[in-house]
Amino acid sequence: MPCPHIPFALRYACLIGKLVFLQASHYYFRSVLILNTAATAVGCWCRPSTNSSGAPAGPLTPAPALHPSMKDELFLPQILMLSQMDEEIDTRKINNSFLRDHNYATEADIISTVEFNSTGELLATGDKGGRVVVFQREQESKNQPHRRGEYNVYSTFQSHEPEFDYLKSLEIEEKINKIRWLPQQNAAYFLLSTNDKTVKLWKISERDKRPEGYNLKDEDGRIRDPTTITALRVPVLRPMDLMVEATPRRVFSNGHTYHINSISINSDYETYMSTDDLRINLWNLEITNRSFNIVDIKPTNMEELTEVITAAEFHPHQCNTFVYSSSKGSIRLCDMRAAALCDSHSKFFEEPEDPSNRSFFSEIISSISDVKFSHSGRYLMTRDYLTIKVWDLNMENKPLETYQVHDYLRSKLCSLYENDCIFDKFECVWNGSDSVIMTGSYNNFFRMFDRNTKRDVTLEASRENSKPRAVLKPRKVCVGGKRRKDEISVDSLDFSKKILHTAWHPNENIIAVAATNNLYIFQDKVN
C-alpha cells in the first residue's frame, strides 16, 4: 500500500478534476430532462411527453407537491418534470451547430457543474464536452397564478474546446469545472466558465430585431454596385424571431500552471479569483493579460509537497476576505488588507483528530472537497468524504455542527480506495435561509440536514421516481442485521451512480441535482 502522505498529495494533484462530468446538450428534447447513458435521446433531462403523433408535447412541466414525512421540519423537494420542448412552438433559436446526433449518451454528456444565478431565474449546467446549457424559468401563468414557473432551455453553446500544450506535451480537456454567474446589470446576462486552464466571460443576450435597408450592400450582405445607388436610404429595424446569442467577452488564459478547481466572484463585482492545486490568482474582470497571485503554497522542493488547495471562495459581503481549503482538512481565512500575498492566514479552522481513529485512510477522507460561505457570511460549510461540517467564523478550534453523510461506508474504505471512489469530490449547498444544507452521495442518493431541528433525510434521484405528481420517499440504508422492506443494503449500493453536483434556488425550495449524466430539478410542495 502506498504511503498516505506525500504520495497521496501527489496522487491527489493528479486526481483533481478526475470527476466524471457530463450533461446533455440540447436544442430539442427527444426525451426527458433526465439524462441517462442508456437513453435514446439528446440530453434526456426528464420523462418524455408526446402527443398522439409522437411529437414532443409542450414545455417543461412541474410536478405536483409531495407530502413530506417530516412535516414543517425538513424541506422535502418535489420533482419538477422537464419534458420535451417543441421546436416549432418555441421561437428562440439556439446555436446547436456543435450537437451530435445522440442516440446514446456519451462521456461528454456527464454534468460537471450546476449553478443558479442570483435571482434563480436562470440555471446553467456545464459538461465534460465543454458545453454550457442555460435554462430560464418561465413566468407564472395568469390562468394558473399558483402554478410554479417552468424551466425551459434558454441557450446552448460550446464554451471550451480541447487544446494541447505543445511545450509540456499536455492535453487540456474541454470539460467545464465551474460556472459562476455575475449579477445582472442590464438586459444581458454574464457568466464565468472555466476548464482546467482557461476562464471565459460569456455574455448571453437576446435579439429580436434586425437592421434592413443598407445603402452599400443588399439584404444578403453583398456589396452593391455604386452606379446602381440612386437614392439615400435610412436603415430600419425589422422584427424577427427571438434569438439568444452567447458571445465570449473576455478570455483569461495563461494564469495557471496546475488545474483550476474553483472560481469565485468578489462582492465588489469587479474582481474574481481562480484557484488551482497550489496557487490562487486575483483577476480584474476587465483585464485579461495579467492577474495577481494572492496565495502560493508551492514548496521550493516539490518532494516536500504535503497538501494541495482543493477549493476557495470569497466572502459574500466583505470584498477583502476569502477562504480556501486543503487536502489535509484545514480551512484558512485570509484578509487581503493585511498583505498582498496572503500566504499567512488570519484564521485557521481545523478539527483535532482523535488518535484512536487514526488509520491509513484518515488523511484521504479528511480532505475537503468543497467550502461554502453561508448567505449571511457568518458561517462556513465544508464537505469531506464522510461528513459535512458547519463552522462559526468566530470559533476556529472545532466545527459548530457535524453531520454524517454516509458513515456506513467507513467499513468499505478499502474497496473504495481500490476503485478510486474515495477520491470523489462531493459539493454542498445552503438553502436560501441557511437553515438546511444539502449534499450528494452514492446510489443517486442525496442528503438534506435541517440545522434547526437536527433532522435529516435521504432522497433518491432516479428515473423511477421521476413520474409526474410522484412523491419522493425517504430512503434508508441498512448496515447490518435484518433488512426491512423499504431499506437498501449497504452492499447493494451502486458506486457508479453518484451525485457530485447540486444547486439550490437562492429564494425558493427548488433544487437541481446532477446525477452523472442526468439532471433532475425538484421543487417542494405546490399548494
Short mmCIF file of C-alpha atoms in Angstrom, two decimals:
data_model
loop_
_atom_site.label_atom_id
_atom_site.label_comp_id
_atom_site.label_asym_id
_atom_site.label_seq_id
_atom_site.Cartn_x
_atom_site.Cartn_y
_atom_site.Cartn_z
CA MET A 1 0.00 0.00 0.00
CA PRO A 2 1.44 3.43 -0.85
CA CYS A 3 2.46 5.87 1.81
CA PRO A 4 -0.55 8.03 2.73
CA HIS A 5 1.40 11.27 2.99
CA ILE A 6 3.50 12.72 0.17
CA PRO A 7 2.46 10.13 -2.43
CA PHE A 8 -1.18 10.86 -1.62
CA ALA A 9 -0.66 14.58 -2.10
CA LEU A 10 0.98 13.96 -5.44
CA ARG A 11 -1.71 11.49 -6.42
CA TYR A 12 -4.37 13.89 -5.23
CA ALA A 13 -3.00 16.59 -7.51
CA CYS A 14 -3.23 14.18 -10.40
CA LEU A 15 -6.74 13.16 -9.50
CA ILE A 16 -8.10 16.71 -9.20
CA GLY A 17 -10.64 17.01 -11.94
CA LYS A 18 -10.91 13.27 -12.41
CA LEU A 19 -14.58 13.51 -11.53
CA VAL A 20 -16.82 12.32 -14.26
CA PHE A 21 -18.53 15.22 -15.92
CA LEU A 22 -21.36 15.00 -18.37
CA GLN A 23 -24.55 16.73 -19.10
CA ALA A 24 -26.81 16.94 -22.04
CA SER A 25 -26.57 19.13 -24.97
CA HIS A 26 -29.93 20.05 -26.30
CA TYR A 27 -31.85 22.24 -28.51
CA TYR A 28 -34.73 19.95 -28.95
CA PHE A 29 -35.65 17.43 -26.32
CA ARG A 30 -36.13 13.99 -27.75
CA SER A 31 -36.58 12.57 -24.31
CA VAL A 32 -36.70 13.63 -20.72
CA LEU A 33 -34.74 16.24 -18.93
CA ILE A 34 -33.24 13.39 -17.06
CA LEU A 35 -30.24 12.17 -18.97
CA ASN A 36 -29.29 8.57 -18.94
CA THR A 37 -26.34 6.87 -20.55
CA ALA A 38 -28.67 4.27 -21.95
CA ALA A 39 -31.26 6.82 -23.03
CA THR A 40 -32.14 7.15 -26.66
CA ALA A 41 -32.07 10.90 -26.66
CA VAL A 42 -30.13 14.09 -26.89
CA GLY A 43 -29.90 15.19 -23.32
CA CYS A 44 -32.75 13.26 -21.82
CA TRP A 45 -33.31 15.54 -18.91
CA CYS A 46 -36.65 14.09 -17.84
CA ARG A 47 -39.51 11.84 -18.76
CA PRO A 48 -40.75 12.29 -22.34
CA SER A 49 -44.11 13.82 -23.09
CA THR A 50 -45.54 13.23 -26.54
CA ASN A 51 -48.79 13.69 -28.32
CA SER A 52 -50.60 11.18 -30.48
CA SER A 53 -48.33 11.87 -33.44
CA GLY A 54 -45.21 11.20 -31.40
CA ALA A 55 -44.06 14.80 -31.43
CA PRO A 56 -42.92 16.49 -28.27
CA ALA A 57 -45.84 17.99 -26.41
CA GLY A 58 -45.47 21.30 -24.69
CA PRO A 59 -42.92 22.91 -22.43
CA LEU A 60 -41.33 21.58 -19.28
CA THR A 61 -44.00 20.92 -16.70
CA PRO A 62 -43.61 21.00 -12.94
CA ALA A 63 -44.54 18.03 -10.86
CA PRO A 64 -47.08 18.21 -8.10
CA ALA A 65 -46.44 18.63 -4.47
CA LEU A 66 -45.09 15.96 -2.24
CA HIS A 67 -46.34 15.47 1.25
CA PRO A 68 -43.27 15.49 3.47
CA SER A 69 -42.98 12.78 6.05
CA MET A 70 -41.34 15.30 8.37
CA LYS A 71 -43.98 17.99 8.30
CA ASP A 72 -42.66 21.50 8.92
CA GLU A 73 -39.30 20.07 9.90
CA LEU A 74 -37.40 19.42 6.71
CA PHE A 75 -37.74 20.50 3.15
CA LEU A 76 -38.73 17.58 1.00
CA PRO A 77 -38.43 18.51 -2.66
CA GLN A 78 -40.86 17.88 -5.43
CA ILE A 79 -39.85 16.73 -8.83
CA LEU A 80 -40.08 19.39 -11.47
CA MET A 81 -40.54 17.36 -14.59
CA LEU A 82 -38.70 18.78 -17.56
CA SER A 83 -40.34 17.16 -20.55
CA GLN A 84 -39.66 17.73 -24.20
CA MET A 85 -39.67 21.09 -25.83
CA ASP A 86 -41.40 21.63 -29.12
CA GLU A 87 -39.05 23.31 -31.57
CA GLU A 88 -41.95 24.64 -33.62
CA ILE A 89 -43.68 26.48 -30.80
CA ASP A 90 -40.51 27.87 -29.22
CA THR A 91 -39.26 30.70 -31.41
CA ARG A 92 -35.92 31.04 -29.63
CA LYS A 93 -33.06 29.93 -31.83
CA ILE A 94 -30.25 28.14 -30.05
CA ASN A 95 -26.85 27.52 -31.56
CA ASN A 96 -26.77 23.75 -31.92
CA SER A 97 -24.08 23.52 -34.59
CA PHE A 98 -21.86 21.51 -32.27
CA LEU A 99 -24.53 19.00 -31.27
CA ARG A 100 -24.21 15.41 -32.34
CA ASP A 101 -26.99 13.03 -33.16
CA HIS A 102 -27.23 11.42 -29.72
CA ASN A 103 -28.88 8.06 -29.89
CA TYR A 104 -27.00 7.29 -26.70
CA ALA A 105 -25.30 9.36 -24.02
CA THR A 106 -21.53 9.56 -24.08
CA GLU A 107 -18.91 10.52 -21.52
CA ALA A 108 -19.01 14.05 -22.91
CA ASP A 109 -22.57 14.35 -21.60
CA ILE A 110 -21.70 13.91 -17.91
CA ILE A 111 -22.63 17.02 -15.93
CA SER A 112 -19.67 18.69 -14.25
CA THR A 113 -21.28 21.76 -12.66
CA VAL A 114 -24.72 23.20 -11.86
CA GLU A 115 -25.37 26.80 -10.85
CA PHE A 116 -28.40 29.08 -10.33
CA ASN A 117 -27.96 32.78 -10.95
CA SER A 118 -28.54 35.31 -8.16
CA THR A 119 -32.31 35.54 -8.82
CA GLY A 120 -32.89 31.87 -9.57
CA GLU A 121 -34.45 32.73 -12.93
CA LEU A 122 -31.60 31.04 -14.81
CA LEU A 123 -29.92 27.69 -14.24
CA ALA A 124 -26.66 26.83 -16.01
CA THR A 125 -25.05 23.42 -16.40
CA GLY A 126 -21.65 22.53 -17.79
CA ASP A 127 -20.40 19.16 -19.03
CA LYS A 128 -17.26 17.27 -19.87
CA GLY A 129 -17.78 18.07 -23.54
CA GLY A 130 -17.16 21.77 -22.84
CA ARG A 131 -20.79 22.75 -23.38
CA VAL A 132 -22.99 25.05 -21.33
CA VAL A 133 -26.78 24.73 -21.29
CA VAL A 134 -28.78 27.56 -19.72
CA PHE A 135 -32.38 27.10 -18.58
CA GLN A 136 -34.75 30.00 -18.00
CA ARG A 137 -37.68 29.95 -15.63
CA GLU A 138 -40.89 30.98 -17.35
CA GLN A 139 -43.23 33.49 -15.76
CA GLU A 140 -46.24 32.23 -13.85
CA SER A 141 -49.35 31.69 -15.95
CA LYS A 142 -52.19 34.19 -15.49
CA ASN A 143 -54.69 31.36 -15.78
CA GLN A 144 -52.87 29.41 -13.07
CA PRO A 145 -51.30 32.02 -10.78
CA HIS A 146 -50.41 29.45 -8.11
CA ARG A 147 -48.54 27.24 -10.51
CA ARG A 148 -44.77 27.40 -10.30
CA GLY A 149 -42.86 28.74 -13.27
CA GLU A 150 -41.35 26.21 -15.66
CA TYR A 151 -37.71 25.91 -16.69
CA ASN A 152 -37.12 25.78 -20.44
CA VAL A 153 -33.90 25.64 -22.41
CA TYR A 154 -32.77 29.22 -22.98
CA SER A 155 -29.35 28.92 -24.61
CA THR A 156 -26.83 26.23 -25.51
CA PHE A 157 -23.26 26.97 -26.54
CA GLN A 158 -19.79 25.48 -26.71
CA SER A 159 -17.74 27.17 -24.02
CA HIS A 160 -14.39 25.38 -24.30
CA GLU A 161 -12.64 23.25 -26.90
CA PRO A 162 -9.92 20.63 -26.33
CA GLU A 163 -6.42 22.09 -26.55
CA PHE A 164 -2.86 20.84 -26.48
CA ASP A 165 0.09 22.42 -24.68
CA TYR A 166 2.99 21.69 -27.03
CA LEU A 167 5.63 22.95 -24.61
CA LYS A 168 4.54 20.50 -21.90
CA SER A 169 3.08 17.83 -24.21
CA LEU A 170 -0.09 18.10 -22.17
CA GLU A 171 -3.64 17.69 -23.41
CA ILE A 172 -6.06 20.23 -21.95
CA GLU A 173 -9.56 18.82 -21.69
CA GLU A 174 -12.61 20.89 -22.56
CA LYS A 175 -14.67 19.87 -19.52
CA ILE A 176 -16.32 22.70 -17.59
CA ASN A 177 -15.08 22.66 -13.99
CA LYS A 178 -17.11 25.58 -12.63
CA ILE A 179 -19.71 28.15 -13.67
CA ARG A 180 -20.35 31.37 -11.75
CA TRP A 181 -22.99 33.98 -12.58
CA LEU A 182 -22.40 37.72 -12.34
CA PRO A 183 -25.29 39.85 -11.02
CA GLN A 184 -27.45 41.17 -13.82
CA GLN A 185 -26.80 44.85 -14.57
CA ASN A 186 -28.77 45.26 -17.81
CA ALA A 187 -30.82 43.19 -20.22
CA ALA A 188 -27.93 40.77 -20.83
CA TYR A 189 -26.63 38.03 -18.56
CA PHE A 190 -22.97 37.33 -17.83
CA LEU A 191 -21.31 34.19 -16.52
CA LEU A 192 -17.80 32.86 -15.97
CA SER A 193 -16.93 29.33 -17.05
CA THR A 194 -13.62 27.55 -16.66
CA ASN A 195 -11.91 24.36 -17.69
CA ASP A 196 -8.53 23.23 -16.31
CA LYS A 197 -6.59 26.21 -17.66
CA THR A 198 -8.77 28.97 -19.12
CA VAL A 199 -11.55 31.12 -17.68
CA LYS A 200 -14.03 32.77 -20.06
CA LEU A 201 -16.55 35.55 -19.52
CA TRP A 202 -19.69 34.95 -21.57
CA LYS A 203 -22.45 37.39 -22.46
CA ILE A 204 -25.90 35.91 -23.08
CA SER A 205 -28.25 38.35 -24.79
CA GLU A 206 -31.46 38.38 -26.78
CA ARG A 207 -32.04 39.85 -30.24
CA ASP A 208 -35.50 40.21 -31.77
CA LYS A 209 -34.82 42.88 -34.44
CA ARG A 210 -32.57 43.05 -37.47
CA PRO A 211 -31.45 46.07 -39.50
CA GLU A 212 -32.62 46.40 -43.10
CA GLY A 213 -32.25 48.96 -45.85
CA TYR A 214 -28.48 49.41 -46.16
CA ASN A 215 -27.18 51.69 -48.87
CA LEU A 216 -23.90 49.99 -49.79
CA LYS A 217 -24.98 46.35 -49.51
CA ASP A 218 -28.07 44.34 -50.30
CA GLU A 219 -30.14 42.22 -47.92
CA ASP A 220 -27.84 39.23 -48.45
CA GLY A 221 -24.80 41.22 -47.37
CA ARG A 222 -23.25 41.56 -50.83
CA ILE A 223 -21.70 44.89 -51.79
CA ARG A 224 -23.89 46.82 -54.23
CA ASP A 225 -22.66 48.41 -57.43
CA PRO A 226 -22.30 52.15 -56.61
CA THR A 227 -23.68 53.06 -60.02
CA THR A 228 -27.00 51.43 -59.12
CA ILE A 229 -27.45 53.56 -55.98
CA THR A 230 -29.84 56.36 -56.94
CA ALA A 231 -31.24 57.38 -53.55
CA LEU A 232 -30.19 57.52 -49.93
CA ARG A 233 -31.99 55.08 -47.69
CA VAL A 234 -32.28 55.20 -43.90
CA PRO A 235 -31.76 51.72 -42.38
CA VAL A 236 -34.63 50.50 -40.21
CA LEU A 237 -35.02 47.75 -37.61
CA ARG A 238 -37.44 44.96 -38.52
CA PRO A 239 -38.90 42.43 -36.05
CA MET A 240 -37.52 38.92 -36.22
CA ASP A 241 -37.81 35.66 -34.27
CA LEU A 242 -36.22 35.94 -30.86
CA MET A 243 -32.63 34.74 -30.92
CA VAL A 244 -30.49 34.10 -27.85
CA GLU A 245 -26.80 34.70 -28.51
CA ALA A 246 -23.84 33.69 -26.37
CA THR A 247 -20.64 35.61 -27.10
CA PRO A 248 -17.28 35.41 -25.29
CA ARG A 249 -16.39 38.88 -23.97
CA ARG A 250 -13.16 38.04 -22.14
CA VAL A 251 -10.73 35.11 -22.16
CA PHE A 252 -8.47 34.80 -19.11
CA SER A 253 -5.68 32.41 -20.01
CA ASN A 254 -2.09 31.53 -19.09
CA GLY A 255 -2.66 32.27 -15.43
CA HIS A 256 -2.31 28.76 -14.01
CA THR A 257 0.32 26.04 -14.18
CA TYR A 258 -1.90 23.50 -12.45
CA HIS A 259 -5.55 22.57 -12.93
CA ILE A 260 -8.17 25.15 -11.93
CA ASN A 261 -10.56 23.65 -9.38
CA SER A 262 -12.71 26.68 -8.45
CA ILE A 263 -13.55 30.27 -9.31
CA SER A 264 -15.33 32.81 -7.13
CA ILE A 265 -16.66 36.29 -7.89
CA ASN A 266 -15.92 39.05 -5.40
CA SER A 267 -18.70 41.05 -3.79
CA ASP A 268 -17.30 44.19 -5.46
CA TYR A 269 -18.30 42.57 -8.80
CA GLU A 270 -15.10 43.91 -10.34
CA THR A 271 -12.72 41.08 -9.49
CA TYR A 272 -12.75 37.32 -9.16
CA MET A 273 -10.28 34.68 -8.09
CA SER A 274 -9.30 31.42 -9.74
CA THR A 275 -7.78 28.58 -7.77
CA ASP A 276 -5.58 25.67 -8.79
CA ASP A 277 -3.86 22.99 -6.73
CA LEU A 278 -1.11 25.27 -5.41
CA ARG A 279 -1.98 28.89 -6.20
CA ILE A 280 -4.82 31.41 -6.08
CA ASN A 281 -4.90 34.30 -8.57
CA LEU A 282 -6.92 37.52 -8.41
CA TRP A 283 -8.25 38.90 -11.71
CA ASN A 284 -9.99 42.07 -12.77
CA LEU A 285 -12.96 41.30 -14.99
CA GLU A 286 -11.83 43.96 -17.47
CA ILE A 287 -8.16 42.89 -17.70
CA THR A 288 -7.21 39.60 -19.32
CA ASN A 289 -3.43 39.87 -19.76
CA ARG A 290 -2.42 39.87 -16.09
CA SER A 291 -3.51 38.61 -12.70
CA PHE A 292 -2.19 38.93 -9.15
CA ASN A 293 -1.03 35.88 -7.23
CA ILE A 294 -2.51 36.14 -3.72
CA VAL A 295 -1.76 32.62 -2.39
CA ASP A 296 1.16 30.37 -3.31
CA ILE A 297 1.79 27.18 -1.31
CA LYS A 298 4.16 25.58 -3.80
CA PRO A 299 7.30 24.42 -1.94
CA THR A 300 10.75 25.08 -3.34
CA ASN A 301 11.30 21.34 -3.47
CA MET A 302 8.24 19.54 -4.80
CA GLU A 303 9.21 16.45 -2.79
CA GLU A 304 8.18 18.45 0.28
CA LEU A 305 4.63 18.85 -1.00
CA THR A 306 2.24 17.62 1.69
CA GLU A 307 -1.07 19.28 0.76
CA VAL A 308 -2.87 20.96 -2.10
CA ILE A 309 -5.63 23.58 -2.33
CA THR A 310 -8.99 21.98 -3.01
CA ALA A 311 -11.46 24.92 -3.09
CA ALA A 312 -11.71 28.66 -2.41
CA GLU A 313 -14.48 31.23 -2.11
CA PHE A 314 -14.90 34.95 -1.45
CA HIS A 315 -16.93 36.20 1.49
CA PRO A 316 -20.43 37.17 0.24
CA HIS A 317 -20.26 40.70 1.72
CA GLN A 318 -16.64 41.54 2.60
CA CYS A 319 -14.63 42.03 -0.57
CA ASN A 320 -11.30 41.70 1.26
CA THR A 321 -11.99 38.29 2.83
CA PHE A 322 -11.78 34.82 1.33
CA VAL A 323 -11.22 31.25 2.47
CA TYR A 324 -9.52 28.25 0.93
CA SER A 325 -9.48 24.61 1.97
CA SER A 326 -6.77 21.99 1.70
CA SER A 327 -6.39 18.25 1.25
CA LYS A 328 -5.38 18.00 4.93
CA GLY A 329 -8.84 19.05 6.09
CA SER A 330 -7.94 22.57 7.16
CA ILE A 331 -9.53 25.89 6.18
CA ARG A 332 -7.67 29.18 6.07
CA LEU A 333 -9.38 32.55 6.14
CA CYS A 334 -7.33 35.37 4.61
CA ASP A 335 -7.64 39.15 4.64
CA MET A 336 -6.26 40.90 1.56
CA ARG A 337 -5.87 44.11 3.56
CA ALA A 338 -3.13 42.51 5.65
CA ALA A 339 -0.71 41.73 2.82
CA ALA A 340 -0.53 41.49 -0.95
CA LEU A 341 0.46 37.81 -0.70
CA CYS A 342 -1.88 36.04 1.69
CA ASP A 343 0.35 33.08 2.49
CA SER A 344 -0.11 33.84 6.18
CA HIS A 345 -3.73 33.44 7.12
CA SER A 346 -5.88 35.46 9.51
CA LYS A 347 -7.79 32.46 10.87
CA PHE A 348 -7.14 28.74 10.76
CA PHE A 349 -10.01 26.25 11.11
CA GLU A 350 -9.17 22.64 11.84
CA GLU A 351 -10.70 19.92 13.96
CA PRO A 352 -8.17 17.96 16.04
CA GLU A 353 -8.02 14.32 15.02
CA ASP A 354 -8.84 11.61 17.50
CA PRO A 355 -5.68 9.42 17.68
CA SER A 356 -7.80 6.34 18.36
CA ASN A 357 -9.49 6.72 14.97
CA ARG A 358 -6.25 7.19 13.04
CA SER A 359 -5.93 4.90 10.03
CA PHE A 360 -4.31 4.73 6.62
CA PHE A 361 -7.33 6.47 5.10
CA SER A 362 -7.58 9.29 7.65
CA GLU A 363 -5.83 11.91 5.56
CA ILE A 364 -7.68 10.95 2.41
CA ILE A 365 -11.18 11.10 3.90
CA SER A 366 -10.40 14.33 5.77
CA SER A 367 -9.59 16.12 2.51
CA ILE A 368 -12.12 18.91 1.95
CA SER A 369 -13.80 18.79 -1.44
CA ASP A 370 -15.96 21.93 -1.15
CA VAL A 371 -16.21 25.04 1.02
CA LYS A 372 -19.13 27.50 1.02
CA PHE A 373 -19.92 30.66 2.96
CA SER A 374 -23.47 30.95 4.23
CA HIS A 375 -25.57 33.69 2.63
CA SER A 376 -25.28 35.70 5.83
CA GLY A 377 -21.49 35.38 5.81
CA ARG A 378 -21.44 34.21 9.44
CA TYR A 379 -20.82 30.51 8.82
CA LEU A 380 -18.68 28.24 6.69
CA MET A 381 -19.72 24.84 5.39
CA THR A 382 -17.16 22.22 4.36
CA ARG A 383 -17.61 18.79 2.86
CA ASP A 384 -15.12 15.98 3.28
CA TYR A 385 -15.63 12.39 2.18
CA LEU A 386 -17.85 11.25 5.03
CA THR A 387 -19.18 14.39 6.71
CA ILE A 388 -20.44 17.96 6.35
CA LYS A 389 -19.23 20.47 8.92
CA VAL A 390 -20.58 23.92 9.71
CA TRP A 391 -18.07 26.37 11.20
CA ASP A 392 -18.66 29.64 13.02
CA LEU A 393 -16.20 32.25 11.78
CA ASN A 394 -15.65 33.24 15.41
CA MET A 395 -14.70 29.72 16.57
CA GLU A 396 -11.65 28.14 14.96
CA ASN A 397 -10.90 25.15 17.19
CA LYS A 398 -13.85 22.94 16.26
CA PRO A 399 -16.90 22.92 13.98
CA LEU A 400 -20.21 24.19 15.26
CA GLU A 401 -22.10 21.28 13.69
CA THR A 402 -21.06 17.96 12.17
CA TYR A 403 -23.38 15.85 10.02
CA GLN A 404 -22.65 12.27 8.94
CA VAL A 405 -23.43 11.91 5.23
CA HIS A 406 -22.76 8.21 4.71
CA ASP A 407 -20.95 6.89 7.77
CA TYR A 408 -21.99 3.37 6.76
CA LEU A 409 -19.18 3.48 4.16
CA ARG A 410 -16.48 3.65 6.83
CA SER A 411 -16.15 -0.13 6.79
CA LYS A 412 -15.77 -0.12 2.99
CA LEU A 413 -12.94 2.41 2.68
CA CYS A 414 -10.51 -0.23 1.46
CA SER A 415 -12.64 -1.22 -1.54
CA LEU A 416 -13.48 2.45 -2.19
CA TYR A 417 -9.75 3.16 -2.28
CA GLU A 418 -9.20 0.36 -4.76
CA ASN A 419 -11.83 1.67 -7.19
CA ASP A 420 -10.78 5.33 -6.66
CA CYS A 421 -14.22 6.32 -5.35
CA ILE A 422 -12.58 7.54 -2.16
CA PHE A 423 -11.22 10.43 -4.22
CA ASP A 424 -14.67 11.60 -5.39
CA LYS A 425 -15.28 15.29 -4.74
CA PHE A 426 -18.79 15.99 -3.45
CA GLU A 427 -20.18 19.53 -3.37
CA CYS A 428 -22.51 21.02 -0.75
CA VAL A 429 -25.05 23.86 -0.84
CA TRP A 430 -27.10 26.03 1.53
CA ASN A 431 -30.75 26.80 1.09
CA GLY A 432 -31.76 30.46 0.83
CA SER A 433 -32.21 30.95 4.58
CA ASP A 434 -29.11 28.94 5.62
CA SER A 435 -31.35 26.63 7.66
CA VAL A 436 -30.98 23.49 5.52
CA ILE A 437 -27.88 22.08 3.82
CA MET A 438 -27.68 19.52 1.05
CA THR A 439 -25.02 17.27 -0.44
CA GLY A 440 -24.77 14.18 -2.61
CA SER A 441 -23.90 10.55 -2.03
CA TYR A 442 -23.78 7.25 -3.90
CA ASN A 443 -26.58 5.23 -5.48
CA ASN A 444 -28.02 8.57 -6.70
CA PHE A 445 -28.86 9.46 -3.09
CA PHE A 446 -28.68 13.00 -1.81
CA ARG A 447 -28.89 14.10 1.80
CA MET A 448 -30.57 17.07 3.48
CA PHE A 449 -29.95 18.26 7.02
CA ASP A 450 -32.18 20.70 8.89
CA ARG A 451 -29.93 22.75 11.16
CA ASN A 452 -32.78 23.88 13.42
CA THR A 453 -34.44 20.56 14.17
CA LYS A 454 -31.35 18.38 13.57
CA ARG A 455 -33.47 16.12 11.39
CA ASP A 456 -32.11 14.65 8.18
CA VAL A 457 -33.45 12.76 5.20
CA THR A 458 -32.04 10.69 2.36
CA LEU A 459 -33.73 11.07 -1.04
CA GLU A 460 -33.07 9.41 -4.36
CA ALA A 461 -32.88 10.99 -7.80
CA SER A 462 -33.81 8.30 -10.29
CA ARG A 463 -35.95 7.80 -13.34
CA GLU A 464 -38.21 5.51 -11.35
CA ASN A 465 -39.25 8.40 -9.03
CA SER A 466 -39.48 10.96 -11.80
CA LYS A 467 -43.06 10.37 -12.79
CA PRO A 468 -45.32 13.43 -12.80
CA ARG A 469 -47.02 14.02 -9.47
CA ALA A 470 -44.76 11.45 -7.85
CA VAL A 471 -43.77 11.71 -4.22
CA LEU A 472 -40.13 11.46 -3.17
CA LYS A 473 -39.98 8.87 -0.45
CA PRO A 474 -37.16 8.94 2.11
CA ARG A 475 -34.63 6.12 1.64
CA LYS A 476 -32.74 4.24 4.32
CA VAL A 477 -29.55 2.20 4.14
CA CYS A 478 -29.31 -0.99 6.17
CA VAL A 479 -25.82 -1.55 7.58
CA GLY A 480 -26.28 -4.98 9.13
CA GLY A 481 -28.80 -7.36 10.56
CA LYS A 482 -32.26 -7.89 9.17
CA ARG A 483 -33.16 -5.55 6.34
CA ARG A 484 -36.61 -4.03 6.21
CA LYS A 485 -38.66 -3.90 3.05
CA ASP A 486 -38.09 -0.19 2.41
CA GLU A 487 -34.36 -0.32 3.16
CA ILE A 488 -31.42 -0.94 0.86
CA SER A 489 -28.38 -2.91 1.93
CA VAL A 490 -25.06 -1.10 2.02
CA ASP A 491 -23.65 -3.96 -0.09
CA SER A 492 -26.22 -3.20 -2.81
CA LEU A 493 -25.21 0.44 -3.30
CA ASP A 494 -24.14 1.34 -6.82
CA PHE A 495 -20.96 3.41 -6.55
CA SER A 496 -21.03 4.26 -10.25
CA LYS A 497 -24.19 6.29 -9.61
CA LYS A 498 -23.16 9.32 -7.63
CA ILE A 499 -24.45 12.85 -7.08
CA LEU A 500 -21.46 15.16 -7.01
CA HIS A 501 -23.00 18.47 -8.10
CA THR A 502 -26.07 20.19 -6.66
CA ALA A 503 -27.56 23.69 -6.61
CA TRP A 504 -30.30 25.37 -4.57
CA HIS A 505 -32.52 28.23 -5.76
CA PRO A 506 -31.48 31.36 -3.81
CA ASN A 507 -35.03 32.23 -2.71
CA GLU A 508 -37.25 29.19 -3.10
CA ASN A 509 -37.18 25.48 -2.33
CA ILE A 510 -36.18 24.43 -5.81
CA ILE A 511 -33.08 22.30 -6.24
CA ALA A 512 -31.09 20.99 -9.18
CA VAL A 513 -29.32 17.67 -8.80
CA ALA A 514 -26.79 16.30 -11.28
CA ALA A 515 -26.52 12.51 -11.21
CA THR A 516 -23.71 11.60 -13.60
CA ASN A 517 -25.30 12.42 -16.98
CA ASN A 518 -28.76 13.05 -15.52
CA LEU A 519 -30.17 16.39 -14.44
CA TYR A 520 -33.11 16.46 -12.04
CA ILE A 521 -34.98 19.55 -10.88
CA PHE A 522 -37.13 19.17 -7.78
CA GLN A 523 -39.45 21.56 -6.02
CA ASP A 524 -41.27 21.50 -2.71
CA LYS A 525 -44.96 21.09 -2.15
CA VAL A 526 -47.17 23.04 -4.54
CA ASN A 527 -50.33 24.35 -2.89
#
